Amino acid sequence: MPLLISMPGGLEWLIILGVIFIVFILPIWALIDIIRSQFQEPNNKIIWVLVVLLLPFLGSILYLAIGRGQKRSIS
C-alpha cells in the first residue's frame, strides 16, 4: 500500500491533490495548448482563450472535448 494512503488522512490528501489538479492545472494546460496551436479559423484561438479564462473548469473540459478537434492539421 502506498505510504500516502496508509497515513491517517492520506486518502483525503489524495482527493485534495486531485481537486487542485483539476481546478488549477487543467486550465493552465488548456491555455498553453491553445496558445501553441494553430486553428482552422484564426478567431477560434481568441474564443477558446476567453472561454477558458472566463469559465476555467468548464472551459477546459469543453476545449479538450471540442476545441482540440478544431486545430489545423500539419501536412
PDB file of N, CA, C and O in Angstrom:
ATOM      1  N   MET A   1       0.849  -1.174   0.000  1.00  0.00           N
ATOM      2  CA  MET A   1       0.000   0.000   0.000  1.00  0.00           C
ATOM      3  C   MET A   1       0.896   1.240   0.000  1.00  0.00           C
ATOM      4  O   MET A   1       1.842   1.319   0.762  1.00  0.00           O
ATOM      5  N   PRO A   2       0.584   2.218  -0.877  1.00  0.00           N
ATOM      6  CA  PRO A   2       1.408   3.429  -0.892  1.00  0.00           C
ATOM      7  C   PRO A   2       1.393   4.138   0.456  1.00  0.00           C
ATOM      8  O   PRO A   2       0.420   4.101   1.190  1.00  0.00           O
ATOM      9  N   LEU A   3       2.481   4.798   0.742  1.00  0.00           N
ATOM     10  CA  LEU A   3       2.664   5.458   2.033  1.00  0.00           C
ATOM     11  C   LEU A   3       1.608   6.523   2.290  1.00  0.00           C
ATOM     12  O   LEU A   3       1.108   6.646   3.392  1.00  0.00           O
ATOM     13  N   LEU A   4       1.211   7.294   1.257  1.00  0.00           N
ATOM     14  CA  LEU A   4       0.262   8.384   1.454  1.00  0.00           C
ATOM     15  C   LEU A   4      -1.108   7.864   1.874  1.00  0.00           C
ATOM     16  O   LEU A   4      -1.758   8.450   2.732  1.00  0.00           O
ATOM     17  N   ILE A   5      -1.540   6.748   1.316  1.00  0.00           N
ATOM     18  CA  ILE A   5      -2.858   6.212   1.658  1.00  0.00           C
ATOM     19  C   ILE A   5      -2.844   5.594   3.052  1.00  0.00           C
ATOM     20  O   ILE A   5      -3.834   5.665   3.775  1.00  0.00           O
ATOM     21  N   SER A   6      -1.734   5.003   3.452  1.00  0.00           N
ATOM     22  CA  SER A   6      -1.678   4.351   4.753  1.00  0.00           C
ATOM     23  C   SER A   6      -1.572   5.348   5.907  1.00  0.00           C
ATOM     24  O   SER A   6      -1.808   4.994   7.051  1.00  0.00           O
ATOM     25  N   MET A   7      -1.241   6.599   5.632  1.00  0.00           N
ATOM     26  CA  MET A   7      -1.171   7.621   6.674  1.00  0.00           C
ATOM     27  C   MET A   7      -2.575   8.027   7.090  1.00  0.00           C
ATOM     28  O   MET A   7      -3.502   7.963   6.290  1.00  0.00           O
ATOM     29  N   PRO A   8      -2.758   8.466   8.328  1.00  0.00           N
ATOM     30  CA  PRO A   8      -4.065   8.991   8.709  1.00  0.00           C
ATOM     31  C   PRO A   8      -4.399  10.227   7.871  1.00  0.00           C
ATOM     32  O   PRO A   8      -3.600  11.147   7.754  1.00  0.00           O
ATOM     33  N   GLY A   9      -5.558  10.219   7.255  1.00  0.00           N
ATOM     34  CA  GLY A   9      -5.947  11.317   6.391  1.00  0.00           C
ATOM     35  C   GLY A   9      -5.305  11.261   5.023  1.00  0.00           C
ATOM     36  O   GLY A   9      -5.402  12.213   4.258  1.00  0.00           O
ATOM     37  N   GLY A  10      -4.654  10.165   4.683  1.00  0.00           N
ATOM     38  CA  GLY A  10      -3.952  10.048   3.408  1.00  0.00           C
ATOM     39  C   GLY A  10      -4.888  10.085   2.213  1.00  0.00           C
ATOM     40  O   GLY A  10      -4.596  10.719   1.201  1.00  0.00           O
ATOM     41  N   LEU A  11      -6.026   9.415   2.324  1.00  0.00           N
ATOM     42  CA  LEU A  11      -6.979   9.410   1.223  1.00  0.00           C
ATOM     43  C   LEU A  11      -7.540  10.810   0.984  1.00  0.00           C
ATOM     44  O   LEU A  11      -7.742  11.221  -0.155  1.00  0.00           O
ATOM     45  N   GLU A  12      -7.763  11.534   2.063  1.00  0.00           N
ATOM     46  CA  GLU A  12      -8.246  12.899   1.921  1.00  0.00           C
ATOM     47  C   GLU A  12      -7.235  13.773   1.182  1.00  0.00           C
ATOM     48  O   GLU A  12      -7.604  14.610   0.372  1.00  0.00           O
ATOM     49  N   TRP A  13      -5.954  13.562   1.452  1.00  0.00           N
ATOM     50  CA  TRP A  13      -4.921  14.324   0.753  1.00  0.00           C
ATOM     51  C   TRP A  13      -4.911  13.989  -0.736  1.00  0.00           C
ATOM     52  O   TRP A  13      -4.698  14.869  -1.574  1.00  0.00           O
ATOM     53  N   LEU A  14      -5.130  12.736  -1.070  1.00  0.00           N
ATOM     54  CA  LEU A  14      -5.185  12.358  -2.480  1.00  0.00           C
ATOM     55  C   LEU A  14      -6.364  13.034  -3.169  1.00  0.00           C
ATOM     56  O   LEU A  14      -6.243  13.510  -4.310  1.00  0.00           O
ATOM     57  N   ILE A  15      -7.481  13.113  -2.500  1.00  0.00           N
ATOM     58  CA  ILE A  15      -8.652  13.779  -3.067  1.00  0.00           C
ATOM     59  C   ILE A  15      -8.381  15.267  -3.235  1.00  0.00           C
ATOM     60  O   ILE A  15      -8.699  15.859  -4.269  1.00  0.00           O
ATOM     61  N   ILE A  16      -7.767  15.886  -2.229  1.00  0.00           N
ATOM     62  CA  ILE A  16      -7.443  17.316  -2.307  1.00  0.00           C
ATOM     63  C   ILE A  16      -6.466  17.582  -3.451  1.00  0.00           C
ATOM     64  O   ILE A  16      -6.634  18.537  -4.212  1.00  0.00           O
ATOM     65  N   LEU A  17      -5.454  16.742  -3.605  1.00  0.00           N
ATOM     66  CA  LEU A  17      -4.499  16.916  -4.703  1.00  0.00           C
ATOM     67  C   LEU A  17      -5.180  16.745  -6.052  1.00  0.00           C
ATOM     68  O   LEU A  17      -4.861  17.466  -7.009  1.00  0.00           O
ATOM     69  N   GLY A  18      -6.108  15.823  -6.155  1.00  0.00           N
ATOM     70  CA  GLY A  18      -6.858  15.635  -7.397  1.00  0.00           C
ATOM     71  C   GLY A  18      -7.695  16.848  -7.734  1.00  0.00           C
ATOM     72  O   GLY A  18      -7.750  17.284  -8.887  1.00  0.00           O
ATOM     73  N   VAL A  19      -8.349  17.430  -6.736  1.00  0.00           N
ATOM     74  CA  VAL A  19      -9.153  18.629  -6.962  1.00  0.00           C
ATOM     75  C   VAL A  19      -8.265  19.802  -7.368  1.00  0.00           C
ATOM     76  O   VAL A  19      -8.610  20.566  -8.278  1.00  0.00           O
ATOM     77  N   ILE A  20      -7.126  19.944  -6.720  1.00  0.00           N
ATOM     78  CA  ILE A  20      -6.189  21.009  -7.076  1.00  0.00           C
ATOM     79  C   ILE A  20      -5.739  20.846  -8.521  1.00  0.00           C
ATOM     80  O   ILE A  20      -5.669  21.826  -9.273  1.00  0.00           O
ATOM     81  N   PHE A  21      -5.449  19.618  -8.939  1.00  0.00           N
ATOM     82  CA  PHE A  21      -5.047  19.375 -10.325  1.00  0.00           C
ATOM     83  C   PHE A  21      -6.143  19.803 -11.281  1.00  0.00           C
ATOM     84  O   PHE A  21      -5.894  20.522 -12.245  1.00  0.00           O
ATOM     85  N   ILE A  22      -7.361  19.401 -10.999  1.00  0.00           N
ATOM     86  CA  ILE A  22      -8.467  19.704 -11.909  1.00  0.00           C
ATOM     87  C   ILE A  22      -8.746  21.201 -11.959  1.00  0.00           C
ATOM     88  O   ILE A  22      -8.955  21.773 -13.022  1.00  0.00           O
ATOM     89  N   VAL A  23      -8.735  21.854 -10.814  1.00  0.00           N
ATOM     90  CA  VAL A  23      -9.135  23.256 -10.764  1.00  0.00           C
ATOM     91  C   VAL A  23      -8.039  24.197 -11.264  1.00  0.00           C
ATOM     92  O   VAL A  23      -8.336  25.191 -11.925  1.00  0.00           O
ATOM     93  N   PHE A  24      -6.777  23.909 -10.995  1.00  0.00           N
ATOM     94  CA  PHE A  24      -5.702  24.836 -11.336  1.00  0.00           C
ATOM     95  C   PHE A  24      -4.855  24.390 -12.532  1.00  0.00           C
ATOM     96  O   PHE A  24      -4.563  25.196 -13.411  1.00  0.00           O
ATOM     97  N   ILE A  25      -4.460  23.155 -12.573  1.00  0.00           N
ATOM     98  CA  ILE A  25      -3.531  22.694 -13.598  1.00  0.00           C
ATOM     99  C   ILE A  25      -4.220  22.507 -14.943  1.00  0.00           C
ATOM    100  O   ILE A  25      -3.665  22.854 -15.983  1.00  0.00           O
ATOM    101  N   LEU A  26      -5.445  21.987 -14.945  1.00  0.00           N
ATOM    102  CA  LEU A  26      -6.155  21.729 -16.191  1.00  0.00           C
ATOM    103  C   LEU A  26      -6.363  23.001 -17.025  1.00  0.00           C
ATOM    104  O   LEU A  26      -6.074  22.993 -18.227  1.00  0.00           O
ATOM    105  N   PRO A  27      -6.828  24.113 -16.434  1.00  0.00           N
ATOM    106  CA  PRO A  27      -6.945  25.335 -17.247  1.00  0.00           C
ATOM    107  C   PRO A  27      -5.605  25.861 -17.770  1.00  0.00           C
ATOM    108  O   PRO A  27      -5.530  26.343 -18.899  1.00  0.00           O
ATOM    109  N   ILE A  28      -4.552  25.742 -16.971  1.00  0.00           N
ATOM    110  CA  ILE A  28      -3.229  26.185 -17.424  1.00  0.00           C
ATOM    111  C   ILE A  28      -2.772  25.334 -18.600  1.00  0.00           C
ATOM    112  O   ILE A  28      -2.262  25.846 -19.601  1.00  0.00           O
ATOM    113  N   TRP A  29      -2.979  24.029 -18.490  1.00  0.00           N
ATOM    114  CA  TRP A  29      -2.612  23.113 -19.570  1.00  0.00           C
ATOM    115  C   TRP A  29      -3.408  23.436 -20.837  1.00  0.00           C
ATOM    116  O   TRP A  29      -2.858  23.484 -21.946  1.00  0.00           O
ATOM    117  N   ALA A  30      -4.712  23.699 -20.690  1.00  0.00           N
ATOM    118  CA  ALA A  30      -5.551  24.026 -21.843  1.00  0.00           C
ATOM    119  C   ALA A  30      -5.092  25.337 -22.486  1.00  0.00           C
ATOM    120  O   ALA A  30      -5.002  25.430 -23.718  1.00  0.00           O
ATOM    121  N   LEU A  31      -4.786  26.352 -21.670  1.00  0.00           N
ATOM    122  CA  LEU A  31      -4.332  27.631 -22.219  1.00  0.00           C
ATOM    123  C   LEU A  31      -3.013  27.489 -22.974  1.00  0.00           C
ATOM    124  O   LEU A  31      -2.839  28.066 -24.048  1.00  0.00           O
ATOM    125  N   ILE A  32      -2.089  26.723 -22.426  1.00  0.00           N
ATOM    126  CA  ILE A  32      -0.811  26.507 -23.115  1.00  0.00           C
ATOM    127  C   ILE A  32      -1.041  25.807 -24.442  1.00  0.00           C
ATOM    128  O   ILE A  32      -0.460  26.174 -25.465  1.00  0.00           O
ATOM    129  N   ASP A  33      -1.926  24.807 -24.458  1.00  0.00           N
ATOM    130  CA  ASP A  33      -2.211  24.086 -25.695  1.00  0.00           C
ATOM    131  C   ASP A  33      -2.885  24.993 -26.716  1.00  0.00           C
ATOM    132  O   ASP A  33      -2.575  24.935 -27.901  1.00  0.00           O
ATOM    133  N   ILE A  34      -3.787  25.856 -26.261  1.00  0.00           N
ATOM    134  CA  ILE A  34      -4.464  26.781 -27.168  1.00  0.00           C
ATOM    135  C   ILE A  34      -3.460  27.756 -27.780  1.00  0.00           C
ATOM    136  O   ILE A  34      -3.458  27.987 -28.990  1.00  0.00           O
ATOM    137  N   ILE A  35      -2.599  28.330 -26.955  1.00  0.00           N
ATOM    138  CA  ILE A  35      -1.652  29.340 -27.424  1.00  0.00           C
ATOM    139  C   ILE A  35      -0.642  28.742 -28.398  1.00  0.00           C
ATOM    140  O   ILE A  35      -0.265  29.383 -29.388  1.00  0.00           O
ATOM    141  N   ARG A  36      -0.236  27.510 -28.178  1.00  0.00           N
ATOM    142  CA  ARG A  36       0.778  26.883 -29.031  1.00  0.00           C
ATOM    143  C   ARG A  36       0.205  26.301 -30.319  1.00  0.00           C
ATOM    144  O   ARG A  36       0.962  25.914 -31.204  1.00  0.00           O
ATOM    145  N   SER A  37      -1.125  26.230 -30.436  1.00  0.00           N
ATOM    146  CA  SER A  37      -1.765  25.571 -31.578  1.00  0.00           C
ATOM    147  C   SER A  37      -2.204  26.575 -32.633  1.00  0.00           C
ATOM    148  O   SER A  37      -2.419  27.745 -32.348  1.00  0.00           O
ATOM    149  N   GLN A  38      -2.353  26.057 -33.845  1.00  0.00           N
ATOM    150  CA  GLN A  38      -2.945  26.832 -34.928  1.00  0.00           C
ATOM    151  C   GLN A  38      -4.298  26.212 -35.231  1.00  0.00           C
ATOM    152  O   GLN A  38      -4.431  24.996 -35.327  1.00  0.00           O
ATOM    153  N   PHE A  39      -5.305  27.063 -35.392  1.00  0.00           N
ATOM    154  CA  PHE A  39      -6.658  26.601 -35.632  1.00  0.00           C
ATOM    155  C   PHE A  39      -7.045  26.843 -37.075  1.00  0.00           C
ATOM    156  O   PHE A  39      -6.472  27.688 -37.759  1.00  0.00           O
ATOM    157  N   GLN A  40      -8.064  26.097 -37.537  1.00  0.00           N
ATOM    158  CA  GLN A  40      -8.553  26.266 -38.905  1.00  0.00           C
ATOM    159  C   GLN A  40      -9.100  27.673 -39.094  1.00  0.00           C
ATOM    160  O   GLN A  40      -8.881  28.294 -40.123  1.00  0.00           O
ATOM    161  N   GLU A  41      -9.812  28.178 -38.122  1.00  0.00           N
ATOM    162  CA  GLU A  41     -10.309  29.559 -38.127  1.00  0.00           C
ATOM    163  C   GLU A  41      -9.461  30.370 -37.130  1.00  0.00           C
ATOM    164  O   GLU A  41      -9.386  29.994 -35.962  1.00  0.00           O
ATOM    165  N   PRO A  42      -8.847  31.463 -37.548  1.00  0.00           N
ATOM    166  CA  PRO A  42      -7.976  32.233 -36.636  1.00  0.00           C
ATOM    167  C   PRO A  42      -8.690  32.759 -35.393  1.00  0.00           C
ATOM    168  O   PRO A  42      -8.085  32.871 -34.337  1.00  0.00           O
ATOM    169  N   ASN A  43      -9.972  33.085 -35.514  1.00  0.00           N
ATOM    170  CA  ASN A  43     -10.701  33.612 -34.359  1.00  0.00           C
ATOM    171  C   ASN A  43     -10.971  32.560 -33.288  1.00  0.00           C
ATOM    172  O   ASN A  43     -11.273  32.910 -32.151  1.00  0.00           O
ATOM    173  N   ASN A  44     -10.886  31.298 -33.633  1.00  0.00           N
ATOM    174  CA  ASN A  44     -11.140  30.240 -32.659  1.00  0.00           C
ATOM    175  C   ASN A  44     -10.150  30.281 -31.506  1.00  0.00           C
ATOM    176  O   ASN A  44     -10.496  29.967 -30.375  1.00  0.00           O
ATOM    177  N   LYS A  45      -8.922  30.686 -31.777  1.00  0.00           N
ATOM    178  CA  LYS A  45      -7.923  30.772 -30.714  1.00  0.00           C
ATOM    179  C   LYS A  45      -8.346  31.802 -29.670  1.00  0.00           C
ATOM    180  O   LYS A  45      -8.308  31.540 -28.473  1.00  0.00           O
ATOM    181  N   ILE A  46      -8.785  32.955 -30.128  1.00  0.00           N
ATOM    182  CA  ILE A  46      -9.223  34.006 -29.207  1.00  0.00           C
ATOM    183  C   ILE A  46     -10.452  33.551 -28.428  1.00  0.00           C
ATOM    184  O   ILE A  46     -10.547  33.759 -27.209  1.00  0.00           O
ATOM    185  N   ILE A  47     -11.379  32.930 -29.120  1.00  0.00           N
ATOM    186  CA  ILE A  47     -12.610  32.467 -28.465  1.00  0.00           C
ATOM    187  C   ILE A  47     -12.288  31.430 -27.401  1.00  0.00           C
ATOM    188  O   ILE A  47     -12.807  31.503 -26.276  1.00  0.00           O
ATOM    189  N   TRP A  48     -11.425  30.467 -27.700  1.00  0.00           N
ATOM    190  CA  TRP A  48     -11.101  29.425 -26.715  1.00  0.00           C
ATOM    191  C   TRP A  48     -10.330  29.993 -25.527  1.00  0.00           C
ATOM    192  O   TRP A  48     -10.533  29.565 -24.397  1.00  0.00           O
ATOM    193  N   VAL A  49      -9.456  30.951 -25.758  1.00  0.00           N
ATOM    194  CA  VAL A  49      -8.747  31.587 -24.634  1.00  0.00           C
ATOM    195  C   VAL A  49      -9.751  32.272 -23.717  1.00  0.00           C
ATOM    196  O   VAL A  49      -9.684  32.139 -22.485  1.00  0.00           O
ATOM    197  N   LEU A  50     -10.706  32.994 -24.291  1.00  0.00           N
ATOM    198  CA  LEU A  50     -11.718  33.668 -23.478  1.00  0.00           C
ATOM    199  C   LEU A  50     -12.599  32.672 -22.724  1.00  0.00           C
ATOM    200  O   LEU A  50     -12.915  32.884 -21.546  1.00  0.00           O
ATOM    201  N   VAL A  51     -12.977  31.582 -23.383  1.00  0.00           N
ATOM    202  CA  VAL A  51     -13.814  30.574 -22.722  1.00  0.00           C
ATOM    203  C   VAL A  51     -13.077  29.972 -21.526  1.00  0.00           C
ATOM    204  O   VAL A  51     -13.645  29.829 -20.440  1.00  0.00           O
ATOM    205  N   VAL A  52     -11.805  29.638 -21.705  1.00  0.00           N
ATOM    206  CA  VAL A  52     -11.040  29.022 -20.615  1.00  0.00           C
ATOM    207  C   VAL A  52     -10.775  30.031 -19.497  1.00  0.00           C
ATOM    208  O   VAL A  52     -10.795  29.673 -18.322  1.00  0.00           O
ATOM    209  N   LEU A  53     -10.558  31.292 -19.839  1.00  0.00           N
ATOM    210  CA  LEU A  53     -10.312  32.297 -18.803  1.00  0.00           C
ATOM    211  C   LEU A  53     -11.577  32.642 -18.021  1.00  0.00           C
ATOM    212  O   LEU A  53     -11.527  32.857 -16.809  1.00  0.00           O
ATOM    213  N   LEU A  54     -12.717  32.704 -18.702  1.00  0.00           N
ATOM    214  CA  LEU A  54     -13.962  33.083 -18.033  1.00  0.00           C
ATOM    215  C   LEU A  54     -14.620  31.920 -17.294  1.00  0.00           C
ATOM    216  O   LEU A  54     -15.284  32.129 -16.285  1.00  0.00           O
ATOM    217  N   LEU A  55     -14.458  30.713 -17.807  1.00  0.00           N
ATOM    218  CA  LEU A  55     -15.014  29.507 -17.176  1.00  0.00           C
ATOM    219  C   LEU A  55     -13.900  28.466 -17.063  1.00  0.00           C
ATOM    220  O   LEU A  55     -13.854  27.519 -17.853  1.00  0.00           O
ATOM    221  N   PRO A  56     -12.988  28.627 -16.118  1.00  0.00           N
ATOM    222  CA  PRO A  56     -11.774  27.799 -16.105  1.00  0.00           C
ATOM    223  C   PRO A  56     -12.032  26.290 -16.125  1.00  0.00           C
ATOM    224  O   PRO A  56     -11.478  25.588 -16.969  1.00  0.00           O
ATOM    225  N   PHE A  57     -12.867  25.788 -15.248  1.00  0.00           N
ATOM    226  CA  PHE A  57     -13.069  24.345 -15.191  1.00  0.00           C
ATOM    227  C   PHE A  57     -13.877  23.857 -16.390  1.00  0.00           C
ATOM    228  O   PHE A  57     -13.445  22.985 -17.138  1.00  0.00           O
ATOM    229  N   LEU A  58     -15.046  24.445 -16.603  1.00  0.00           N
ATOM    230  CA  LEU A  58     -15.911  24.024 -17.701  1.00  0.00           C
ATOM    231  C   LEU A  58     -15.274  24.339 -19.049  1.00  0.00           C
ATOM    232  O   LEU A  58     -15.343  23.532 -19.985  1.00  0.00           O
ATOM    233  N   GLY A  59     -14.637  25.495 -19.162  1.00  0.00           N
ATOM    234  CA  GLY A  59     -13.984  25.867 -20.408  1.00  0.00           C
ATOM    235  C   GLY A  59     -12.864  24.914 -20.789  1.00  0.00           C
ATOM    236  O   GLY A  59     -12.698  24.578 -21.962  1.00  0.00           O
ATOM    237  N   SER A  60     -12.109  24.448 -19.794  1.00  0.00           N
ATOM    238  CA  SER A  60     -11.032  23.484 -20.066  1.00  0.00           C
ATOM    239  C   SER A  60     -11.590  22.163 -20.555  1.00  0.00           C
ATOM    240  O   SER A  60     -11.073  21.574 -21.511  1.00  0.00           O
ATOM    241  N   ILE A  61     -12.647  21.700 -19.901  1.00  0.00           N
ATOM    242  CA  ILE A  61     -13.275  20.442 -20.312  1.00  0.00           C
ATOM    243  C   ILE A  61     -13.832  20.576 -21.728  1.00  0.00           C
ATOM    244  O   ILE A  61     -13.650  19.685 -22.567  1.00  0.00           O
ATOM    245  N   LEU A  62     -14.514  21.699 -21.999  1.00  0.00           N
ATOM    246  CA  LEU A  62     -15.067  21.914 -23.338  1.00  0.00           C
ATOM    247  C   LEU A  62     -13.964  21.986 -24.388  1.00  0.00           C
ATOM    248  O   LEU A  62     -14.098  21.421 -25.481  1.00  0.00           O
ATOM    249  N   TYR A  63     -12.876  22.673 -24.080  1.00  0.00           N
ATOM    250  CA  TYR A  63     -11.780  22.760 -25.044  1.00  0.00           C
ATOM    251  C   TYR A  63     -11.193  21.385 -25.335  1.00  0.00           C
ATOM    252  O   TYR A  63     -10.965  21.035 -26.483  1.00  0.00           O
ATOM    253  N   LEU A  64     -10.953  20.622 -24.283  1.00  0.00           N
ATOM    254  CA  LEU A  64     -10.360  19.304 -24.501  1.00  0.00           C
ATOM    255  C   LEU A  64     -11.301  18.377 -25.264  1.00  0.00           C
ATOM    256  O   LEU A  64     -10.854  17.528 -26.032  1.00  0.00           O
ATOM    257  N   ALA A  65     -12.612  18.555 -25.081  1.00  0.00           N
ATOM    258  CA  ALA A  65     -13.578  17.699 -25.764  1.00  0.00           C
ATOM    259  C   ALA A  65     -13.871  18.172 -27.187  1.00  0.00           C
ATOM    260  O   ALA A  65     -14.020  17.349 -28.096  1.00  0.00           O
ATOM    261  N   ILE A  66     -13.951  19.492 -27.391  1.00  0.00           N
ATOM    262  CA  ILE A  66     -14.392  20.030 -28.682  1.00  0.00           C
ATOM    263  C   ILE A  66     -13.272  20.761 -29.418  1.00  0.00           C
ATOM    264  O   ILE A  66     -13.065  20.550 -30.612  1.00  0.00           O
ATOM    265  N   GLY A  67     -12.573  21.630 -28.711  1.00  0.00           N
ATOM    266  CA  GLY A  67     -11.617  22.535 -29.347  1.00  0.00           C
ATOM    267  C   GLY A  67     -10.409  21.879 -29.956  1.00  0.00           C
ATOM    268  O   GLY A  67      -9.879  22.366 -30.959  1.00  0.00           O
ATOM    269  N   ARG A  68      -9.968  20.776 -29.379  1.00  0.00           N
ATOM    270  CA  ARG A  68      -8.764  20.136 -29.922  1.00  0.00           C
ATOM    271  C   ARG A  68      -9.009  19.590 -31.319  1.00  0.00           C
ATOM    272  O   ARG A  68      -8.081  19.459 -32.105  1.00  0.00           O
ATOM    273  N   GLY A  69     -10.270  19.301 -31.633  1.00  0.00           N
ATOM    274  CA  GLY A  69     -10.603  18.826 -32.984  1.00  0.00           C
ATOM    275  C   GLY A  69     -10.636  19.946 -34.017  1.00  0.00           C
ATOM    276  O   GLY A  69     -10.716  19.679 -35.209  1.00  0.00           O
ATOM    277  N   GLN A  70     -10.577  21.187 -33.591  1.00  0.00           N
ATOM    278  CA  GLN A  70     -10.625  22.324 -34.494  1.00  0.00           C
ATOM    279  C   GLN A  70      -9.234  22.806 -34.899  1.00  0.00           C
ATOM    280  O   GLN A  70      -9.120  23.762 -35.663  1.00  0.00           O
ATOM    281  N   LYS A  71      -8.207  22.140 -34.413  1.00  0.00           N
ATOM    282  CA  LYS A  71      -6.847  22.572 -34.744  1.00  0.00           C
ATOM    283  C   LYS A  71      -6.524  22.235 -36.194  1.00  0.00           C
ATOM    284  O   LYS A  71      -7.055  21.270 -36.762  1.00  0.00           O
ATOM    285  N   ARG A  72      -5.640  23.026 -36.772  1.00  0.00           N
ATOM    286  CA  ARG A  72      -5.183  22.796 -38.140  1.00  0.00           C
ATOM    287  C   ARG A  72      -4.231  21.616 -38.140  1.00  0.00           C
ATOM    288  O   ARG A  72      -3.310  21.541 -37.326  1.00  0.00           O
ATOM    289  N   SER A  73      -4.459  20.702 -39.058  1.00  0.00           N
ATOM    290  CA  SER A  73      -3.559  19.547 -39.141  1.00  0.00           C
ATOM    291  C   SER A  73      -2.305  19.962 -39.906  1.00  0.00           C
ATOM    292  O   SER A  73      -2.354  20.717 -40.882  1.00  0.00           O
ATOM    293  N   ILE A  74      -1.165  19.473 -39.434  1.00  0.00           N
ATOM    294  CA  ILE A  74       0.119  19.787 -40.064  1.00  0.00           C
ATOM    295  C   ILE A  74       0.341  18.803 -41.196  1.00  0.00           C
ATOM    296  O   ILE A  74       0.345  17.594 -41.007  1.00  0.00           O
ATOM    297  N   SER A  75       0.490  19.352 -42.407  1.00  0.00           N
ATOM    298  CA  SER A  75       0.712  18.465 -43.557  1.00  0.00           C
ATOM    299  C   SER A  75       1.805  18.967 -44.464  1.00  0.00           C
ATOM    300  O   SER A  75       2.313  20.007 -44.364  1.00  0.00           O
TER     301      SER A  75
END
